[in-house]
Each structure stands twice: as structure tokens, then as C-alpha cells.
Amino acid sequence: MRSNLSRGWEIIRGRQLGRNVQVFNSDIFIVSYPKSGNTWTKFLIANLISITDVNFNNIDTIIPNIYRNKDKELIKKKQPRFLKSHEYFNPKYKKVIYIARDPRDVAVSYYYYSIKLKFIEKDVKLHDFVAKFLNGNVDCFGSWQENVGSWLGAREKNENFLFLKYEDMLSNTLGELNKISDFLSMNKSIQELNECVEKSSFENMRKLELQNDFESVKSSNNEGLYFMRSGKSGEWREALDKKDSDLIEKQWGDLMKKIGYL
Ligand code: A3P
């Protein structure tokens, strides 16, 4: 395995970019460990708040990614700002929608995404990726447990913290979007929510991915991997070696049990 497994995140790590972003008390953060459904949540919310059709070209204008935009640009955004982040607990974030996903599926999704973006060579084995993933050495956002656990530990019962699970979003998208709408005091009708669900469906987002100039799409075409790759829960059962899923369960079992993944 090449030593540059995590080179894609080096600039962010080097500049402590995420920690240095100016935060306002009115900001609403959409936070997750990578590959947990953050973009989907962004599309759902953007479709709730935006008057224009949401796609991969304008999503970053509607809900900016704090790692892709300079602070001086972010500061110009109208408040309250919706911002996408992968930070482990940050006490400066006052209102947070946090999305968690089963770490065994995150490992699979993150592995293919890392190949797609050339963070790793395509001959790196999933088993080797899982070892890095378990050590929290894939990026600069802490391990899965540190990221999810830090937010749950600090904010679980806080009224300004909404904890969502990717798996619940899959099984009941409308119900979870309704929670988001209530959390944001948006008073949307079921019909309006249903429209957002439809516009943000896997199939529609896959079409939008193909139609738009999304930078990850461009860089990905070489390996034939889509950002909208599979969109399932439980894929790890086929994709991971049993010894790797066992390792994840052994290392993060307590938190996985607490969330309902074991
Ligand atoms: P897979 O790689 O398992 O397919 P993030 O946005 O946090 O990087 O998460 C990306 C994951 O969310 C990918 O998982 C992607 O397919 C999935 N995803 C994105 N939009 C989705 C949608 N509308 N429905 C279901 N899954 C979605």
C-alpha cells in the first residue's frame, strides 16, 4: 500500500482548515463523518430552502462545504448560513444536524470514494484500507468512533442537536425529512416534503451527477466509479472480509450498540 493513503486531506490537515473557520451562533451545520450521507442531507435541505432547482453545480452555493470555500467568501453568505462540515465535536457549532452511518458500510463507501478521487491507488486492498480506517488515519476528522462519539457524548440531549441515521433515511426518508423540517421550524406540508424527497432520491441525484460538472465526477470517470455509487445499507456483508467486520465490531462495538448497529 502506498504511504500517501490520505494525501487528499493533507491540505486540510496542514492548515487546520476546519477548526479555523469563523463560526456564527446563527449557523446551522450539517455534520457527519465522511461517506455517511452528508450530500444527501444537503440536497434534502437545499430542496427545502431553495427556490432554484438543486443540482451538483449549485449545491455548494446553497450549502457551502467549509473545506472548499475560503472564510472570506463564507463570511459574505446571508445568515443564517447552512454549512457542511466533517469536524469532530466543535463547541462553537451551536445548531447541528448530525448524520451517522454503520461504520462497516462507511468503510466500503469510503474505500471506493478514495479510489475514485485517487486518494489511494486502485490496487490498495479493502482490508488495508480498513486497517487505516480503524486507526482513524484516513483523514483529519478523527476515527469514525471519535467523530460520532464526540458529538453524541457532547450534545445527545441538546435541543439544538438533531441526530439522524443514514439507515433511517433510507427506510423512511419522508419521516426523517419531517424531523429536519421541524428542527428548522420550517412548517412544510407533507406534499412539499414529498417533493424534496423525490428531487433528492438516489435515482434523481445519480442523473444530476451525470448532467453536472461536479468536480468529483470529472476526476472519477477514470475508474468508472460514481459519487452516487450504491446507496444501500448492509452492503458490508458481501463486501468486507469477516475478519475485518469483526475487527470493526470489536473496536467500536459499544458505540455501534448504542446507535443500534449491533
Ligand atoms: P455509497 O458509496 O455507499 O453508495 P457523503 O455524501 O457523506 O459522502 O455520503 C456518500 C454516500 O451517500 C454514498 O454511499 C452515496 O451513494 C450515498 N447517497 C448519496 N445520496 C443518496 C441518496 N439520495 N439516497 C441514498 N444514498 C445516497
Short mmCIF file of C-alpha atoms and ligand atoms in Angstrom, two decimals:
data_model
loop_
_atom_site.label_atom_id
_atom_site.label_comp_id
_atom_site.label_asym_id
_atom_site.label_seq_id
_atom_site.Cartn_x
_atom_site.Cartn_y
_atom_site.Cartn_z
CA MET A 1 0.00 0.00 0.00
CA ARG A 2 1.34 3.44 -0.84
CA SER A 3 2.14 5.70 2.04
CA ASN A 4 0.01 8.50 0.61
CA LEU A 5 -3.24 6.85 1.60
CA SER A 6 -4.62 10.10 2.95
CA ARG A 7 -2.96 12.65 0.71
CA GLY A 8 -6.33 14.01 -0.36
CA TRP A 9 -6.85 15.53 3.04
CA GLU A 10 -3.33 16.80 3.66
CA ILE A 11 -4.00 20.42 2.83
CA ILE A 12 -6.96 20.49 5.17
CA ARG A 13 -4.99 18.86 7.95
CA GLY A 14 -1.96 21.11 7.41
CA ARG A 15 -3.94 24.31 7.70
CA GLN A 16 -6.29 23.10 10.41
CA LEU A 17 -8.82 24.47 7.96
CA GLY A 18 -11.95 23.14 9.58
CA ARG A 19 -11.09 24.39 13.06
CA ASN A 20 -10.19 27.87 11.80
CA VAL A 21 -13.42 28.67 10.01
CA GLN A 22 -15.27 31.60 11.56
CA VAL A 23 -18.49 30.40 13.14
CA PHE A 24 -21.58 32.48 13.96
CA ASN A 25 -24.11 31.47 16.60
CA SER A 26 -26.82 31.50 13.92
CA ASP A 27 -25.02 28.94 11.70
CA ILE A 28 -26.69 25.60 11.05
CA PHE A 29 -24.16 22.84 10.47
CA ILE A 30 -24.70 19.59 8.59
CA VAL A 31 -22.05 17.37 10.09
CA SER A 32 -21.02 13.77 9.57
CA TYR A 33 -18.02 11.53 9.34
CA PRO A 34 -17.26 11.24 5.56
CA LYS A 35 -19.42 8.90 3.46
CA SER A 36 -22.35 8.90 5.85
CA GLY A 37 -24.98 10.63 3.72
CA ASN A 38 -23.96 14.26 4.14
CA THR A 39 -24.57 15.16 0.47
CA TRP A 40 -27.99 13.54 0.50
CA THR A 41 -28.92 15.52 3.62
CA LYS A 42 -27.63 18.67 1.94
CA PHE A 43 -29.82 18.01 -1.12
CA LEU A 44 -32.87 17.37 1.05
CA ILE A 45 -32.34 20.60 2.99
CA ALA A 46 -31.35 22.61 -0.08
CA ASN A 47 -34.55 21.46 -1.79
CA LEU A 48 -36.45 22.65 1.30
CA ILE A 49 -34.89 26.11 1.44
CA SER A 50 -34.00 26.90 -2.17
CA ILE A 51 -36.21 28.40 -4.82
CA THR A 52 -33.97 27.16 -7.63
CA ASP A 53 -33.56 23.53 -8.71
CA VAL A 54 -30.80 21.95 -6.69
CA ASN A 55 -28.00 20.17 -8.52
CA PHE A 56 -24.34 19.29 -8.07
CA ASN A 57 -23.25 22.62 -9.55
CA ASN A 58 -25.19 24.89 -7.22
CA ILE A 59 -25.34 22.82 -4.03
CA ASP A 60 -22.10 24.29 -2.75
CA THR A 61 -23.50 27.80 -3.18
CA ILE A 62 -26.68 26.93 -1.28
CA ILE A 63 -24.94 24.90 1.45
CA PRO A 64 -21.21 25.58 1.27
CA ASN A 65 -18.64 22.99 2.19
CA ILE A 66 -16.34 24.64 4.75
CA TYR A 67 -13.31 22.88 3.23
CA ARG A 68 -13.93 24.07 -0.32
CA ASN A 69 -14.63 27.73 0.36
CA LYS A 70 -12.41 30.42 1.80
CA ASP A 71 -13.52 32.03 5.05
CA LYS A 72 -13.66 35.45 3.40
CA GLU A 73 -16.27 34.07 0.97
CA LEU A 74 -18.20 32.17 3.62
CA ILE A 75 -18.46 35.30 5.76
CA LYS A 76 -20.31 37.09 2.93
CA LYS A 77 -23.12 34.49 2.97
CA LYS A 78 -26.50 35.64 4.23
CA GLN A 79 -27.20 34.48 7.78
CA PRO A 80 -28.33 32.06 8.99
CA ARG A 81 -25.82 30.09 6.96
CA PHE A 82 -26.17 26.36 6.29
CA LEU A 83 -22.68 24.82 6.22
CA LYS A 84 -21.37 21.31 5.54
CA SER A 85 -18.67 20.00 7.86
CA HIS A 86 -16.91 16.78 8.85
CA GLU A 87 -15.47 18.09 12.10
CA TYR A 88 -15.45 16.02 15.28
CA PHE A 89 -17.10 17.87 18.16
CA ASN A 90 -16.63 21.60 17.93
CA PRO A 91 -18.21 23.57 20.78
CA LYS A 92 -18.52 26.60 18.50
CA TYR A 93 -21.21 24.87 16.43
CA LYS A 94 -24.49 25.78 18.14
CA LYS A 95 -27.07 24.17 15.84
CA VAL A 96 -26.17 20.84 14.31
CA ILE A 97 -27.78 18.16 12.17
CA TYR A 98 -25.53 15.13 12.57
CA ILE A 99 -25.75 12.07 10.31
CA ALA A 100 -24.28 8.71 11.34
CA ARG A 101 -23.94 5.57 9.22
CA ASP A 102 -22.96 2.00 10.09
CA PRO A 103 -19.13 2.12 10.09
CA ARG A 104 -18.94 -1.18 8.21
CA ASP A 105 -20.80 0.41 5.28
CA VAL A 106 -18.84 3.65 5.70
CA ALA A 107 -15.62 1.64 5.28
CA VAL A 108 -16.82 0.19 1.96
CA SER A 109 -18.15 3.51 0.67
CA TYR A 110 -15.01 5.40 1.74
CA TYR A 111 -12.73 2.81 0.13
CA TYR A 112 -14.35 3.23 -3.31
CA TYR A 113 -14.56 7.00 -2.92
CA SER A 114 -10.82 7.11 -2.09
CA ILE A 115 -10.04 5.15 -5.26
CA LYS A 116 -12.35 7.38 -7.26
CA LEU A 117 -10.66 10.56 -6.05
CA LYS A 118 -7.21 8.96 -6.27
CA PHE A 119 -6.65 9.37 -2.56
CA ILE A 120 -5.40 5.78 -2.83
CA GLU A 121 -4.17 3.61 -5.68
CA LYS A 122 -6.78 1.28 -7.13
CA ASP A 123 -4.68 -1.76 -6.17
CA VAL A 124 -4.90 -0.94 -2.44
CA LYS A 125 -6.87 -3.76 -0.83
CA LEU A 126 -10.06 -3.06 1.11
CA HIS A 127 -8.50 -4.98 4.00
CA ASP A 128 -5.57 -2.49 4.14
CA PHE A 129 -7.96 0.44 3.92
CA VAL A 130 -9.96 -0.94 6.86
CA ALA A 131 -6.79 -1.03 8.97
CA LYS A 132 -6.22 2.69 8.33
CA PHE A 133 -9.91 3.42 8.84
CA LEU A 134 -9.85 1.72 12.23
CA ASN A 135 -6.80 3.75 13.26
CA GLY A 136 -8.51 6.98 12.27
CA ASN A 137 -5.72 7.62 9.76
CA VAL A 138 -7.76 8.06 6.61
CA ASP A 139 -8.42 11.78 7.03
CA CYS A 140 -8.21 14.55 9.61
CA PHE A 141 -11.67 14.13 11.13
CA GLY A 142 -10.82 11.61 13.83
CA SER A 143 -11.85 7.98 13.61
CA TRP A 144 -15.49 7.06 12.98
CA GLN A 145 -15.92 6.48 16.72
CA GLU A 146 -14.19 9.71 17.69
CA ASN A 147 -16.30 11.68 15.27
CA VAL A 148 -19.72 10.17 16.03
CA GLY A 149 -18.98 9.59 19.72
CA SER A 150 -17.69 13.10 20.35
CA TRP A 151 -20.91 14.66 19.03
CA LEU A 152 -23.22 12.21 20.76
CA GLY A 153 -21.31 12.50 24.02
CA ALA A 154 -21.41 16.28 23.99
CA ARG A 155 -24.82 17.00 22.52
CA GLU A 156 -27.09 13.95 22.56
CA LYS A 157 -29.92 15.54 24.53
CA ASN A 158 -29.38 19.10 23.34
CA GLU A 159 -32.44 20.66 21.69
CA ASN A 160 -30.20 22.21 19.04
CA PHE A 161 -28.76 18.84 18.04
CA LEU A 162 -30.58 16.54 15.63
CA PHE A 163 -29.10 13.06 15.30
CA LEU A 164 -30.03 11.16 12.14
CA LYS A 165 -29.05 7.74 10.86
CA TYR A 166 -28.42 7.08 7.17
CA GLU A 167 -30.27 3.79 7.54
CA ASP A 168 -33.40 5.53 8.86
CA MET A 169 -33.17 8.00 5.99
CA LEU A 170 -33.19 5.05 3.59
CA SER A 171 -36.14 3.29 5.22
CA ASN A 172 -38.23 6.39 5.90
CA THR A 173 -36.90 9.40 4.03
CA LEU A 174 -40.08 11.41 4.46
CA GLY A 175 -40.19 10.80 8.23
CA GLU A 176 -36.55 11.84 8.67
CA LEU A 177 -37.01 14.92 6.48
CA ASN A 178 -40.03 15.81 8.58
CA LYS A 179 -37.74 15.75 11.65
CA ILE A 180 -35.34 18.08 9.84
CA SER A 181 -38.18 20.40 8.87
CA ASP A 182 -39.42 20.53 12.49
CA PHE A 183 -35.88 21.05 13.78
CA LEU A 184 -35.55 24.04 11.45
CA SER A 185 -39.08 25.26 12.33
CA MET A 186 -39.97 25.19 8.64
CA ASN A 187 -43.64 24.20 8.75
CA LYS A 188 -43.63 22.36 5.42
CA SER A 189 -46.61 20.38 4.19
CA ILE A 190 -46.32 16.65 3.52
CA GLN A 191 -46.67 17.40 -0.18
CA GLU A 192 -43.76 19.85 -0.10
CA LEU A 193 -41.65 17.37 1.86
CA ASN A 194 -42.51 14.61 -0.59
CA GLU A 195 -41.34 16.77 -3.48
CA CYS A 196 -37.99 17.30 -1.73
CA VAL A 197 -37.69 13.55 -1.12
CA GLU A 198 -38.36 12.88 -4.80
CA LYS A 199 -35.92 15.53 -6.04
CA SER A 200 -33.25 14.13 -3.68
CA SER A 201 -33.82 10.46 -4.50
CA PHE A 202 -30.83 8.30 -5.34
CA GLU A 203 -32.02 7.95 -8.94
CA ASN A 204 -32.53 11.66 -9.42
CA MET A 205 -29.22 12.57 -7.80
CA ARG A 206 -27.47 9.98 -10.00
CA LYS A 207 -29.00 11.68 -13.05
CA LEU A 208 -27.89 15.07 -11.75
CA GLU A 209 -24.42 13.71 -11.13
CA LEU A 210 -24.20 12.70 -14.78
CA GLN A 211 -25.57 16.01 -16.03
CA ASN A 212 -23.45 18.32 -13.98
CA ASP A 213 -19.90 19.41 -13.86
CA PHE A 214 -19.32 18.21 -10.31
CA GLU A 215 -15.60 18.08 -9.76
CA SER A 216 -15.64 14.66 -8.12
CA VAL A 217 -17.44 13.28 -11.13
CA LYS A 218 -14.84 14.56 -13.50
CA SER A 219 -11.97 13.10 -11.53
CA SER A 220 -13.85 9.87 -11.02
CA ASN A 221 -14.71 8.92 -14.53
CA ASN A 222 -11.42 7.13 -14.95
CA GLU A 223 -12.26 4.33 -12.54
CA GLY A 224 -15.88 4.25 -13.64
CA LEU A 225 -16.95 4.98 -10.09
CA TYR A 226 -19.86 7.25 -9.35
CA PHE A 227 -20.22 9.50 -6.33
CA MET A 228 -23.78 8.18 -6.24
CA ARG A 229 -22.32 4.70 -6.10
CA SER A 230 -24.69 2.26 -4.45
CA GLY A 231 -26.77 3.99 -1.77
CA LYS A 232 -27.56 0.89 0.29
CA SER A 233 -27.35 -0.30 3.83
CA GLY A 234 -25.75 -3.64 4.74
CA GLU A 235 -23.51 -3.85 1.67
CA TRP A 236 -20.64 -4.63 4.05
CA ARG A 237 -21.99 -8.17 4.50
CA GLU A 238 -20.79 -9.05 1.00
CA ALA A 239 -18.00 -6.52 0.60
CA LEU A 240 -15.99 -6.96 3.81
CA ASP A 241 -13.99 -9.99 4.90
CA LYS A 242 -15.48 -11.39 8.07
CA LYS A 243 -12.25 -10.72 9.94
CA ASP A 244 -12.46 -7.02 9.00
CA SER A 245 -16.09 -6.59 10.03
CA ASP A 246 -15.23 -8.46 13.25
CA LEU A 247 -12.39 -6.01 13.90
CA ILE A 248 -14.69 -3.02 13.43
CA GLU A 249 -17.31 -4.56 15.73
CA LYS A 250 -14.67 -5.36 18.35
CA GLN A 251 -13.15 -1.88 18.30
CA TRP A 252 -16.31 0.21 18.09
CA GLY A 253 -18.90 -2.24 19.36
CA ASP A 254 -20.06 -0.18 22.35
CA LEU A 255 -20.92 2.85 20.25
CA MET A 256 -22.36 0.69 17.47
CA LYS A 257 -24.64 -0.98 20.01
CA LYS A 258 -25.71 2.35 21.45
CA ILE A 259 -26.73 3.57 17.99
CA GLY A 260 -28.39 0.28 17.07
CA TYR A 261 -25.88 -1.14 14.61
CA LEU A 262 -25.23 -4.27 16.67
P1 A3P B 1 -22.30 4.65 -1.19
O1 A3P B 1 -20.87 4.91 -1.56
O2 A3P B 1 -22.45 3.51 -0.23
O3 A3P B 1 -23.18 4.48 -2.38
P2 A3P B 1 -21.39 11.54 1.69
O4 A3P B 1 -22.25 12.47 0.95
O5 A3P B 1 -21.42 11.76 3.17
O6 A3P B 1 -20.03 11.50 1.11
O7 A3P B 1 -22.04 10.06 1.53
C1 A3P B 1 -22.00 9.42 0.29
C2 A3P B 1 -22.85 8.17 0.37
O8 A3P B 1 -24.23 8.55 0.44
C3 A3P B 1 -22.69 7.28 -0.86
O9 A3P B 1 -22.84 5.94 -0.40
C4 A3P B 1 -23.88 7.75 -1.70
O10 A3P B 1 -24.30 6.82 -2.68
C5 A3P B 1 -24.94 7.90 -0.61
N1 A3P B 1 -26.04 8.74 -1.05
C6 A3P B 1 -26.00 9.98 -1.58
N2 A3P B 1 -27.21 10.40 -1.93
C7 A3P B 1 -28.08 9.40 -1.63
C8 A3P B 1 -29.49 9.21 -1.79
N3 A3P B 1 -30.26 10.14 -2.34
N4 A3P B 1 -30.03 8.04 -1.36
C9 A3P B 1 -29.26 7.09 -0.82
N5 A3P B 1 -27.91 7.20 -0.66
C10 A3P B 1 -27.32 8.34 -1.06
#
